């Protein structure tokens, strides 16, 4: 195992908290991701300023080493905050969601309990070298973002976990245009969700929460079982799992801590097996032997290991040797990275740090067999937090300067003009929800999904759709410049 005093490289260094929320590889050359950047403590001078950038979307070209940042600034009244855990990929497209928070409430971002509940969410999508607003979600449930998990299901729809408090939430399925398809009943007593898995064989969902509990629903969100404890198959000890990327998987492999014992064999990977409606086992995949001098076996300290990445038959994972709270000075730790194949063979394992407190943000396996580990580094004397990274090639060699930026765009890139209609679904009347577009619209068109035009008229904010058949339609508006903007809606009979 290779050890370094200061092996990491600066990715982002400011006098704020730079936190990577997610990063994905879309093709051989492109990394895409989202991050936030705000001072601690937050203050009204910062959040009320129209120039303040709290969240950013970025594109990075692995070949040209050119990076482009697109800030999400919001408007005069509100800011948009990226939701942790709510980004996902569909093929080579990247999606993420934000929630709106009024600028006067935004100083409470550091403590989510103090932010008033609301029900506004926005879905964005990568579009070329910029981003496109797909739709606004405005459902009838005020909620908070204790859990914001989202992912693509077997129907290529968007599964969102929408919390109303720390331990209660709804599962909601949307199509990619933001139209609600179904939602579950309220799921309670499920604190601190870690991730969601959909089974590709029977389309059921497993929700992992509350350190070692699992819920299961059918494809229509009907409950099959609730609050079943996950245990290790041989020893019957409780298995306390960590956060992982929600996905479709028949035999998911997740990481976690075993209930402590004298051997301190705390950290390991496991496959999850449902035996019946009262027994769920974690079957050992790999133990990681941790020394007694660098790890606390307390299962509550379950942020030390952020689940990694599966790529081309290999698993890439990283974990810290000690739990250092972000921003707390005088705490130092090391972190380890390893590459493991599907036969449980370790190809390489590396050790870094020891000069500061480190916290993993993302372990990303790349298509060529290499990996990048992004970490948050806390200055051991001041408590300042910066983004650092390590790049390890497919042979296990550490390569410096991999993310050195040769070109940089920081200018705001306008997002495409988008809008929504309400109510949606609708049965009688339909109205546009975009004052800017409404002021310059001249023509309105509605067509079915085959392209057949069913309504064409001069623009009006509210129109009668009661004569349309039940189904999904495309609502289009032409403005004074001839530009056409469109969105989908569902017509119902009641």
mmCIF file of C-alpha atoms in Angstrom, residues 47-375:
data_model
loop_
_atom_site.group_PDB
_atom_site.id
_atom_site.type_symbol
_atom_site.label_atom_id
_atom_site.label_comp_id
_atom_site.label_asym_id
_atom_site.label_seq_id
_atom_site.Cartn_x
_atom_site.Cartn_y
_atom_site.Cartn_z
ATOM 1 C CA UNK A 47 -28.017 35.154 -0.388
ATOM 2 C CA UNK A 48 -29.788 38.405 -1.317
ATOM 3 C CA UNK A 49 -27.173 39.351 -3.890
ATOM 4 C CA UNK A 50 -28.149 38.570 -7.485
ATOM 5 C CA UNK A 51 -24.451 37.897 -8.196
ATOM 6 C CA UNK A 52 -24.120 35.190 -5.554
ATOM 7 C CA UNK A 53 -23.581 31.710 -6.971
ATOM 8 C CA UNK A 54 -24.557 28.914 -4.606
ATOM 9 C CA UNK A 55 -24.888 26.070 -7.125
ATOM 10 C CA UNK A 56 -23.119 25.310 -10.380
ATOM 11 C CA UNK A 57 -23.387 22.795 -13.185
ATOM 12 C CA UNK A 58 -20.166 21.906 -15.003
ATOM 13 C CA UNK A 59 -18.898 20.140 -18.129
ATOM 14 C CA UNK A 60 -15.332 18.838 -18.337
ATOM 15 C CA UNK A 61 -13.680 17.585 -21.538
ATOM 16 C CA UNK A 62 -11.177 14.837 -20.703
ATOM 17 C CA UNK A 63 -9.334 15.324 -24.010
ATOM 18 C CA UNK A 64 -9.018 19.119 -24.241
ATOM 19 C CA UNK A 65 -9.025 19.672 -20.444
ATOM 20 C CA UNK A 66 -11.566 22.450 -20.937
ATOM 21 C CA UNK A 67 -14.107 23.071 -18.193
ATOM 22 C CA UNK A 68 -17.303 25.102 -18.410
ATOM 23 C CA UNK A 69 -19.273 26.275 -15.378
ATOM 24 C CA UNK A 70 -22.946 27.258 -15.617
ATOM 25 C CA UNK A 71 -24.176 28.975 -12.435
ATOM 26 C CA UNK A 72 -27.745 28.612 -11.211
ATOM 27 C CA UNK A 73 -28.422 32.050 -9.789
ATOM 28 C CA UNK A 74 -32.205 32.092 -9.451
ATOM 29 C CA UNK A 75 -34.180 35.324 -9.555
ATOM 30 C CA UNK A 76 -34.898 38.397 -7.450
ATOM 31 C CA UNK A 77 -37.123 36.550 -4.984
ATOM 32 C CA UNK A 78 -35.623 33.075 -4.762
ATOM 33 C CA UNK A 79 -32.539 30.951 -5.240
ATOM 34 C CA UNK A 80 -32.325 27.430 -6.633
ATOM 35 C CA UNK A 81 -30.600 24.819 -4.507
ATOM 36 C CA UNK A 82 -29.387 21.546 -5.968
ATOM 37 C CA UNK A 83 -30.878 18.480 -4.315
ATOM 38 C CA UNK A 84 -28.293 16.006 -3.064
ATOM 39 C CA UNK A 85 -28.938 12.529 -4.490
ATOM 40 C CA UNK A 86 -31.391 13.690 -7.158
ATOM 41 C CA UNK A 87 -29.153 13.553 -10.239
ATOM 42 C CA UNK A 88 -29.273 10.591 -12.603
ATOM 43 C CA UNK A 89 -28.330 9.341 -16.070
ATOM 44 C CA UNK A 90 -30.539 8.000 -18.844
ATOM 45 C CA UNK A 91 -28.305 6.674 -21.609
ATOM 46 C CA UNK A 92 -25.949 9.608 -22.306
ATOM 47 C CA UNK A 93 -28.264 12.251 -20.865
ATOM 48 C CA UNK A 94 -27.726 13.776 -17.419
ATOM 49 C CA UNK A 95 -30.595 15.111 -15.275
ATOM 50 C CA UNK A 96 -30.723 16.882 -11.910
ATOM 51 C CA UNK A 97 -33.323 18.663 -9.798
ATOM 52 C CA UNK A 98 -33.365 21.824 -7.708
ATOM 53 C CA UNK A 99 -35.711 23.243 -5.108
ATOM 54 C CA UNK A 100 -36.691 26.895 -4.808
ATOM 55 C CA UNK A 101 -36.012 28.724 -1.549
ATOM 56 C CA UNK A 102 -36.893 32.353 -0.933
ATOM 57 C CA UNK A 103 -33.860 34.566 -0.426
ATOM 58 C CA UNK A 104 -35.069 35.600 3.028
ATOM 59 C CA UNK A 105 -35.202 31.934 4.101
ATOM 60 C CA UNK A 106 -31.953 30.933 2.411
ATOM 61 C CA UNK A 107 -29.724 31.841 5.364
ATOM 62 C CA UNK A 108 -31.203 28.742 7.013
ATOM 63 C CA UNK A 109 -29.725 26.431 4.363
ATOM 64 C CA UNK A 110 -27.198 25.186 6.863
ATOM 65 C CA UNK A 111 -30.095 23.835 8.989
ATOM 66 C CA UNK A 112 -32.855 22.307 6.879
ATOM 67 C CA UNK A 113 -35.245 22.170 9.852
ATOM 68 C CA UNK A 114 -35.548 25.957 9.748
ATOM 69 C CA UNK A 115 -36.495 26.215 6.054
ATOM 70 C CA UNK A 116 -40.259 26.514 5.468
ATOM 71 C CA UNK A 117 -41.791 23.593 3.591
ATOM 72 C CA UNK A 118 -42.643 24.048 -0.071
ATOM 73 C CA UNK A 119 -43.514 21.878 -3.039
ATOM 74 C CA UNK A 120 -41.604 23.465 -5.920
ATOM 75 C CA UNK A 121 -38.960 21.424 -7.734
ATOM 76 C CA UNK A 122 -37.357 21.927 -11.163
ATOM 77 C CA UNK A 123 -35.912 19.258 -13.464
ATOM 78 C CA UNK A 124 -32.930 20.133 -15.685
ATOM 79 C CA UNK A 125 -31.213 18.207 -18.471
ATOM 80 C CA UNK A 126 -27.852 18.523 -20.200
ATOM 81 C CA UNK A 127 -28.355 19.823 -23.743
ATOM 82 C CA UNK A 128 -25.156 20.091 -25.775
ATOM 83 C CA UNK A 129 -22.827 22.453 -23.951
ATOM 84 C CA UNK A 130 -25.550 24.036 -21.834
ATOM 85 C CA UNK A 131 -28.571 22.950 -19.777
ATOM 86 C CA UNK A 132 -32.276 22.934 -20.498
ATOM 87 C CA UNK A 133 -35.053 23.328 -17.975
ATOM 88 C CA UNK A 134 -37.368 20.371 -18.620
ATOM 89 C CA UNK A 135 -40.242 21.107 -16.285
ATOM 90 C CA UNK A 136 -41.366 22.438 -12.929
ATOM 91 C CA UNK A 137 -42.798 20.012 -10.386
ATOM 92 C CA UNK A 138 -45.461 21.610 -8.221
ATOM 93 C CA UNK A 139 -47.329 18.956 -6.300
ATOM 94 C CA UNK A 140 -49.901 19.346 -3.565
ATOM 95 C CA UNK A 141 -47.603 18.246 -0.725
ATOM 96 C CA UNK A 142 -45.401 20.825 1.015
ATOM 97 C CA UNK A 143 -42.162 19.063 1.837
ATOM 98 C CA UNK A 144 -38.507 19.290 2.778
ATOM 99 C CA UNK A 145 -35.422 17.696 1.294
ATOM 100 C CA UNK A 146 -34.190 15.409 4.030
ATOM 101 C CA UNK A 147 -34.115 12.786 1.279
ATOM 102 C CA UNK A 148 -34.000 13.767 -2.386
ATOM 103 C CA UNK A 149 -33.160 10.507 -4.104
ATOM 104 C CA UNK A 150 -34.068 10.136 -7.747
ATOM 105 C CA UNK A 151 -33.235 7.671 -10.505
ATOM 106 C CA UNK A 152 -34.435 6.148 -13.769
ATOM 107 C CA UNK A 153 -36.705 3.112 -13.424
ATOM 108 C CA UNK A 154 -37.413 0.231 -15.824
ATOM 109 C CA UNK A 155 -39.938 2.353 -17.726
ATOM 110 C CA UNK A 156 -37.370 5.129 -18.270
ATOM 111 C CA UNK A 157 -39.407 7.270 -15.899
ATOM 112 C CA UNK A 158 -38.228 9.460 -13.048
ATOM 113 C CA UNK A 159 -38.651 8.043 -9.525
ATOM 114 C CA UNK A 160 -38.482 10.730 -6.853
ATOM 115 C CA UNK A 161 -38.525 10.421 -3.089
ATOM 116 C CA UNK A 162 -40.405 13.439 -1.701
ATOM 117 C CA UNK A 163 -40.067 14.025 2.050
ATOM 118 C CA UNK A 164 -42.555 15.839 4.223
ATOM 119 C CA UNK A 165 -40.374 15.459 7.324
ATOM 120 C CA UNK A 166 -37.286 13.565 8.472
ATOM 121 C CA UNK A 167 -38.966 10.152 8.629
ATOM 122 C CA UNK A 168 -41.949 10.266 6.247
ATOM 123 C CA UNK A 169 -42.018 10.465 2.467
ATOM 124 C CA UNK A 170 -43.846 9.618 -0.741
ATOM 125 C CA UNK A 171 -42.474 7.762 -3.754
ATOM 126 C CA UNK A 172 -43.596 9.545 -6.920
ATOM 127 C CA UNK A 173 -43.166 8.387 -10.514
ATOM 128 C CA UNK A 174 -42.989 11.036 -13.252
ATOM 129 C CA UNK A 175 -42.425 10.746 -16.952
ATOM 130 C CA UNK A 176 -39.403 12.629 -18.212
ATOM 131 C CA UNK A 177 -41.580 15.667 -18.992
ATOM 132 C CA UNK A 178 -42.610 16.017 -15.358
ATOM 133 C CA UNK A 179 -46.103 14.554 -15.629
ATOM 134 C CA UNK A 180 -47.008 12.560 -12.504
ATOM 135 C CA UNK A 181 -47.877 8.931 -13.238
ATOM 136 C CA UNK A 182 -48.404 7.561 -9.734
ATOM 137 C CA UNK A 183 -47.482 8.104 -6.114
ATOM 138 C CA UNK A 184 -47.358 5.881 -3.055
ATOM 139 C CA UNK A 185 -49.259 6.260 0.166
ATOM 140 C CA UNK A 186 -47.310 8.035 2.889
ATOM 141 C CA UNK A 187 -44.361 5.858 3.998
ATOM 142 C CA UNK A 188 -43.588 6.551 7.666
ATOM 143 C CA UNK A 189 -40.964 5.500 10.225
ATOM 144 C CA UNK A 190 -38.264 5.509 7.544
ATOM 145 C CA UNK A 191 -35.632 7.928 8.780
ATOM 146 C CA UNK A 192 -32.465 8.764 6.821
ATOM 147 C CA UNK A 193 -32.954 6.966 3.493
ATOM 148 C CA UNK A 194 -29.687 5.656 2.001
ATOM 149 C CA UNK A 195 -30.857 4.591 -1.463
ATOM 150 C CA UNK A 196 -33.467 2.809 -3.583
ATOM 151 C CA UNK A 197 -33.082 -0.335 -5.714
ATOM 152 C CA UNK A 198 -35.525 -1.594 -8.360
ATOM 153 C CA UNK A 199 -35.464 -5.312 -9.205
ATOM 154 C CA UNK A 200 -35.350 -5.814 -13.019
ATOM 155 C CA UNK A 201 -37.163 -9.184 -12.805
ATOM 156 C CA UNK A 202 -40.340 -8.303 -10.883
ATOM 157 C CA UNK A 203 -40.103 -4.444 -10.945
ATOM 158 C CA UNK A 204 -40.316 -4.229 -7.137
ATOM 159 C CA UNK A 205 -38.579 -1.470 -5.165
ATOM 160 C CA UNK A 206 -36.433 -1.777 -2.032
ATOM 161 C CA UNK A 207 -35.939 1.356 0.087
ATOM 162 C CA UNK A 208 -32.921 1.229 2.433
ATOM 163 C CA UNK A 209 -33.244 3.513 5.477
ATOM 164 C CA UNK A 210 -32.629 4.074 9.190
ATOM 165 C CA UNK A 211 -29.155 2.484 9.239
ATOM 166 C CA UNK A 212 -30.256 -1.147 8.821
ATOM 167 C CA UNK A 213 -33.928 -1.194 7.754
ATOM 168 C CA UNK A 214 -35.444 -2.168 4.401
ATOM 169 C CA UNK A 215 -38.917 -1.559 2.946
ATOM 170 C CA UNK A 216 -40.236 -3.292 -0.172
ATOM 171 C CA UNK A 217 -43.052 -2.242 -2.529
ATOM 172 C CA UNK A 218 -44.420 -3.619 -5.764
ATOM 173 C CA UNK A 219 -44.137 -1.676 -9.040
ATOM 174 C CA UNK A 220 -47.292 0.274 -8.132
ATOM 175 C CA UNK A 221 -45.818 1.315 -4.755
ATOM 176 C CA UNK A 222 -48.050 -1.022 -2.742
ATOM 177 C CA UNK A 223 -46.262 -2.116 0.439
ATOM 178 C CA UNK A 224 -44.968 -5.705 0.556
ATOM 179 C CA UNK A 225 -43.018 -5.358 3.819
ATOM 180 C CA UNK A 226 -41.731 -2.557 6.066
ATOM 181 C CA UNK A 227 -38.837 -2.022 8.470
ATOM 182 C CA UNK A 228 -37.159 -5.407 8.032
ATOM 183 C CA UNK A 229 -33.675 -5.440 9.573
ATOM 184 C CA UNK A 230 -30.809 -6.291 7.236
ATOM 185 C CA UNK A 231 -28.473 -8.877 8.787
ATOM 186 C CA UNK A 232 -25.262 -10.612 7.770
ATOM 187 C CA UNK A 233 -26.155 -14.091 6.514
ATOM 188 C CA UNK A 234 -23.656 -16.179 8.501
ATOM 189 C CA UNK A 235 -23.281 -14.373 11.832
ATOM 190 C CA UNK A 236 -26.781 -12.825 11.931
ATOM 191 C CA UNK A 237 -25.229 -9.503 12.988
ATOM 192 C CA UNK A 238 -26.946 -6.286 11.921
ATOM 193 C CA UNK A 239 -25.591 -4.671 8.761
ATOM 194 C CA UNK A 240 -25.512 -0.845 8.835
ATOM 195 C CA UNK A 241 -25.343 0.274 5.203
ATOM 196 C CA UNK A 242 -24.060 3.533 3.734
ATOM 197 C CA UNK A 243 -25.378 5.940 1.097
ATOM 198 C CA UNK A 244 -25.370 4.497 -2.413
ATOM 199 C CA UNK A 245 -26.512 5.459 -5.906
ATOM 200 C CA UNK A 246 -30.133 4.444 -6.491
ATOM 201 C CA UNK A 247 -30.454 2.177 -9.520
ATOM 202 C CA UNK A 248 -31.907 -0.931 -11.175
ATOM 203 C CA UNK A 249 -30.053 -4.032 -9.971
ATOM 204 C CA UNK A 250 -30.936 -7.708 -9.479
ATOM 205 C CA UNK A 251 -28.149 -8.384 -6.952
ATOM 206 C CA UNK A 252 -27.106 -5.011 -5.564
ATOM 207 C CA UNK A 253 -23.711 -4.811 -3.899
ATOM 208 C CA UNK A 254 -23.595 -2.210 -1.140
ATOM 209 C CA UNK A 255 -21.136 -1.305 1.587
ATOM 210 C CA UNK A 256 -21.652 -1.062 5.308
ATOM 211 C CA UNK A 257 -20.618 -1.736 8.884
ATOM 212 C CA UNK A 258 -21.314 -4.922 10.781
ATOM 213 C CA UNK A 259 -22.647 -4.643 14.296
ATOM 214 C CA UNK A 260 -19.419 -4.230 16.329
ATOM 215 C CA UNK A 261 -17.691 -7.195 17.861
ATOM 216 C CA UNK A 262 -14.311 -7.908 19.389
ATOM 217 C CA UNK A 263 -12.691 -8.550 16.007
ATOM 218 C CA UNK A 264 -13.466 -5.055 14.684
ATOM 219 C CA UNK A 265 -14.097 -6.561 11.229
ATOM 220 C CA UNK A 266 -16.417 -3.645 10.711
ATOM 221 C CA UNK A 267 -16.359 -2.628 7.073
ATOM 222 C CA UNK A 268 -17.302 -4.828 4.149
ATOM 223 C CA UNK A 269 -19.198 -5.186 0.891
ATOM 224 C CA UNK A 270 -22.282 -7.362 0.633
ATOM 225 C CA UNK A 271 -24.909 -8.528 -1.821
ATOM 226 C CA UNK A 272 -28.495 -8.126 -0.630
ATOM 227 C CA UNK A 273 -30.739 -11.208 -0.743
ATOM 228 C CA UNK A 274 -34.442 -11.270 0.125
ATOM 229 C CA UNK A 275 -35.219 -14.670 1.658
ATOM 230 C CA UNK A 276 -38.910 -14.003 2.354
ATOM 231 C CA UNK A 277 -41.141 -11.207 3.577
ATOM 232 C CA UNK A 278 -39.531 -11.228 7.009
ATOM 233 C CA UNK A 279 -35.856 -11.983 6.289
ATOM 234 C CA UNK A 280 -33.358 -9.966 4.260
ATOM 235 C CA UNK A 281 -29.712 -11.019 4.311
ATOM 236 C CA UNK A 282 -26.486 -9.241 3.497
ATOM 237 C CA UNK A 283 -24.179 -11.882 2.029
ATOM 238 C CA UNK A 284 -20.499 -11.105 2.456
ATOM 239 C CA UNK A 285 -18.689 -10.077 -0.719
ATOM 240 C CA UNK A 286 -15.468 -8.696 0.735
ATOM 241 C CA UNK A 287 -14.232 -7.874 4.204
ATOM 242 C CA UNK A 288 -11.955 -4.885 4.604
ATOM 243 C CA UNK A 289 -9.827 -5.465 7.678
ATOM 244 C CA UNK A 290 -9.488 -2.164 9.538
ATOM 245 C CA UNK A 291 -6.882 -1.616 12.201
ATOM 246 C CA UNK A 292 -8.039 -0.826 15.724
ATOM 247 C CA UNK A 293 -5.899 2.336 15.771
ATOM 248 C CA UNK A 294 -7.603 4.081 12.879
ATOM 249 C CA UNK A 295 -11.300 3.303 12.948
ATOM 250 C CA UNK A 296 -14.161 3.514 15.402
ATOM 251 C CA UNK A 297 -16.514 0.501 15.154
ATOM 252 C CA UNK A 298 -19.508 2.639 16.152
ATOM 253 C CA UNK A 299 -22.189 1.943 13.494
ATOM 254 C CA UNK A 300 -23.541 5.471 13.910
ATOM 255 C CA UNK A 301 -20.339 6.702 12.258
ATOM 256 C CA UNK A 302 -21.595 5.507 8.907
ATOM 257 C CA UNK A 303 -20.374 8.308 6.652
ATOM 258 C CA UNK A 304 -16.807 6.987 6.524
ATOM 259 C CA UNK A 305 -17.537 4.900 3.475
ATOM 260 C CA UNK A 306 -19.380 6.417 0.505
ATOM 261 C CA UNK A 307 -20.484 3.730 -1.923
ATOM 262 C CA UNK A 308 -18.403 3.653 -5.070
ATOM 263 C CA UNK A 309 -18.779 2.900 -8.752
ATOM 264 C CA UNK A 310 -19.247 -0.224 -10.873
ATOM 265 C CA UNK A 311 -17.633 0.121 -14.306
ATOM 266 C CA UNK A 312 -16.644 -2.530 -16.873
ATOM 267 C CA UNK A 313 -16.860 -5.380 -14.362
ATOM 268 C CA UNK A 314 -14.836 -3.594 -11.664
ATOM 269 C CA UNK A 315 -15.747 -1.887 -8.405
ATOM 270 C CA UNK A 316 -14.002 1.340 -7.355
ATOM 271 C CA UNK A 317 -14.398 2.367 -3.721
ATOM 272 C CA UNK A 318 -12.876 4.682 -1.151
ATOM 273 C CA UNK A 319 -13.173 5.019 2.623
ATOM 274 C CA UNK A 320 -11.708 7.132 5.419
ATOM 275 C CA UNK A 321 -9.733 5.755 8.328
ATOM 276 C CA UNK A 322 -11.260 8.226 10.753
ATOM 277 C CA UNK A 323 -14.446 10.262 10.782
ATOM 278 C CA UNK A 324 -13.651 13.998 10.632
ATOM 279 C CA UNK A 325 -16.633 16.326 10.653
ATOM 280 C CA UNK A 326 -16.433 18.868 7.842
ATOM 281 C CA UNK A 327 -15.046 22.204 8.961
ATOM 282 C CA UNK A 328 -13.819 20.935 12.335
ATOM 283 C CA UNK A 329 -10.120 21.773 12.834
ATOM 284 C CA UNK A 330 -7.496 19.566 14.476
ATOM 285 C CA UNK A 331 -8.777 16.323 12.975
ATOM 286 C CA UNK A 332 -6.637 14.372 10.520
ATOM 287 C CA UNK A 333 -7.412 11.228 8.576
ATOM 288 C CA UNK A 334 -6.261 9.101 5.690
ATOM 289 C CA UNK A 335 -8.438 7.664 2.971
ATOM 290 C CA UNK A 336 -7.989 4.487 0.971
ATOM 291 C CA UNK A 337 -9.021 3.631 -2.566
ATOM 292 C CA UNK A 338 -9.238 0.150 -4.072
ATOM 293 C CA UNK A 339 -10.217 -1.534 -7.329
ATOM 294 C CA UNK A 340 -11.909 -4.924 -7.109
ATOM 295 C CA UNK A 341 -13.209 -7.159 -9.911
ATOM 296 C CA UNK A 342 -16.436 -9.170 -9.913
ATOM 297 C CA UNK A 343 -14.512 -12.278 -8.768
ATOM 298 C CA UNK A 344 -13.517 -10.489 -5.566
ATOM 299 C CA UNK A 345 -9.894 -9.961 -6.604
ATOM 300 C CA UNK A 346 -8.241 -6.722 -5.484
ATOM 301 C CA UNK A 347 -6.278 -5.191 -8.384
ATOM 302 C CA UNK A 348 -4.769 -2.359 -6.366
ATOM 303 C CA UNK A 349 -5.248 -0.432 -3.136
ATOM 304 C CA UNK A 350 -3.843 3.029 -2.363
ATOM 305 C CA UNK A 351 -3.662 5.215 0.725
ATOM 306 C CA UNK A 352 -3.665 9.021 0.827
ATOM 307 C CA UNK A 353 -3.837 11.914 3.275
ATOM 308 C CA UNK A 354 -2.703 12.074 6.857
ATOM 309 C CA UNK A 355 -2.165 15.858 6.730
ATOM 310 C CA UNK A 356 -5.799 16.997 7.120
ATOM 311 C CA UNK A 357 -9.335 15.732 7.553
ATOM 312 C CA UNK A 358 -10.722 14.056 4.415
ATOM 313 C CA UNK A 359 -14.284 13.162 3.453
ATOM 314 C CA UNK A 360 -15.139 11.333 0.219
ATOM 315 C CA UNK A 361 -17.451 13.169 -2.168
ATOM 316 C CA UNK A 362 -17.395 10.817 -5.171
ATOM 317 C CA UNK A 363 -15.515 7.789 -6.464
ATOM 318 C CA UNK A 364 -15.916 7.728 -10.245
ATOM 319 C CA UNK A 365 -14.829 4.733 -12.326
ATOM 320 C CA UNK A 366 -14.060 5.832 -15.901
ATOM 321 C CA UNK A 367 -14.736 3.874 -19.064
ATOM 322 C CA UNK A 368 -11.020 3.264 -19.737
ATOM 323 C CA UNK A 369 -10.515 1.429 -16.406
ATOM 324 C CA UNK A 370 -9.098 4.391 -14.479
ATOM 325 C CA UNK A 371 -10.811 6.271 -11.652
ATOM 326 C CA UNK A 372 -11.052 9.700 -10.038
ATOM 327 C CA UNK A 373 -11.683 10.144 -6.322
ATOM 328 C CA UNK A 374 -13.024 13.549 -5.271
ATOM 329 C CA UNK A 375 -12.625 14.426 -1.592
#
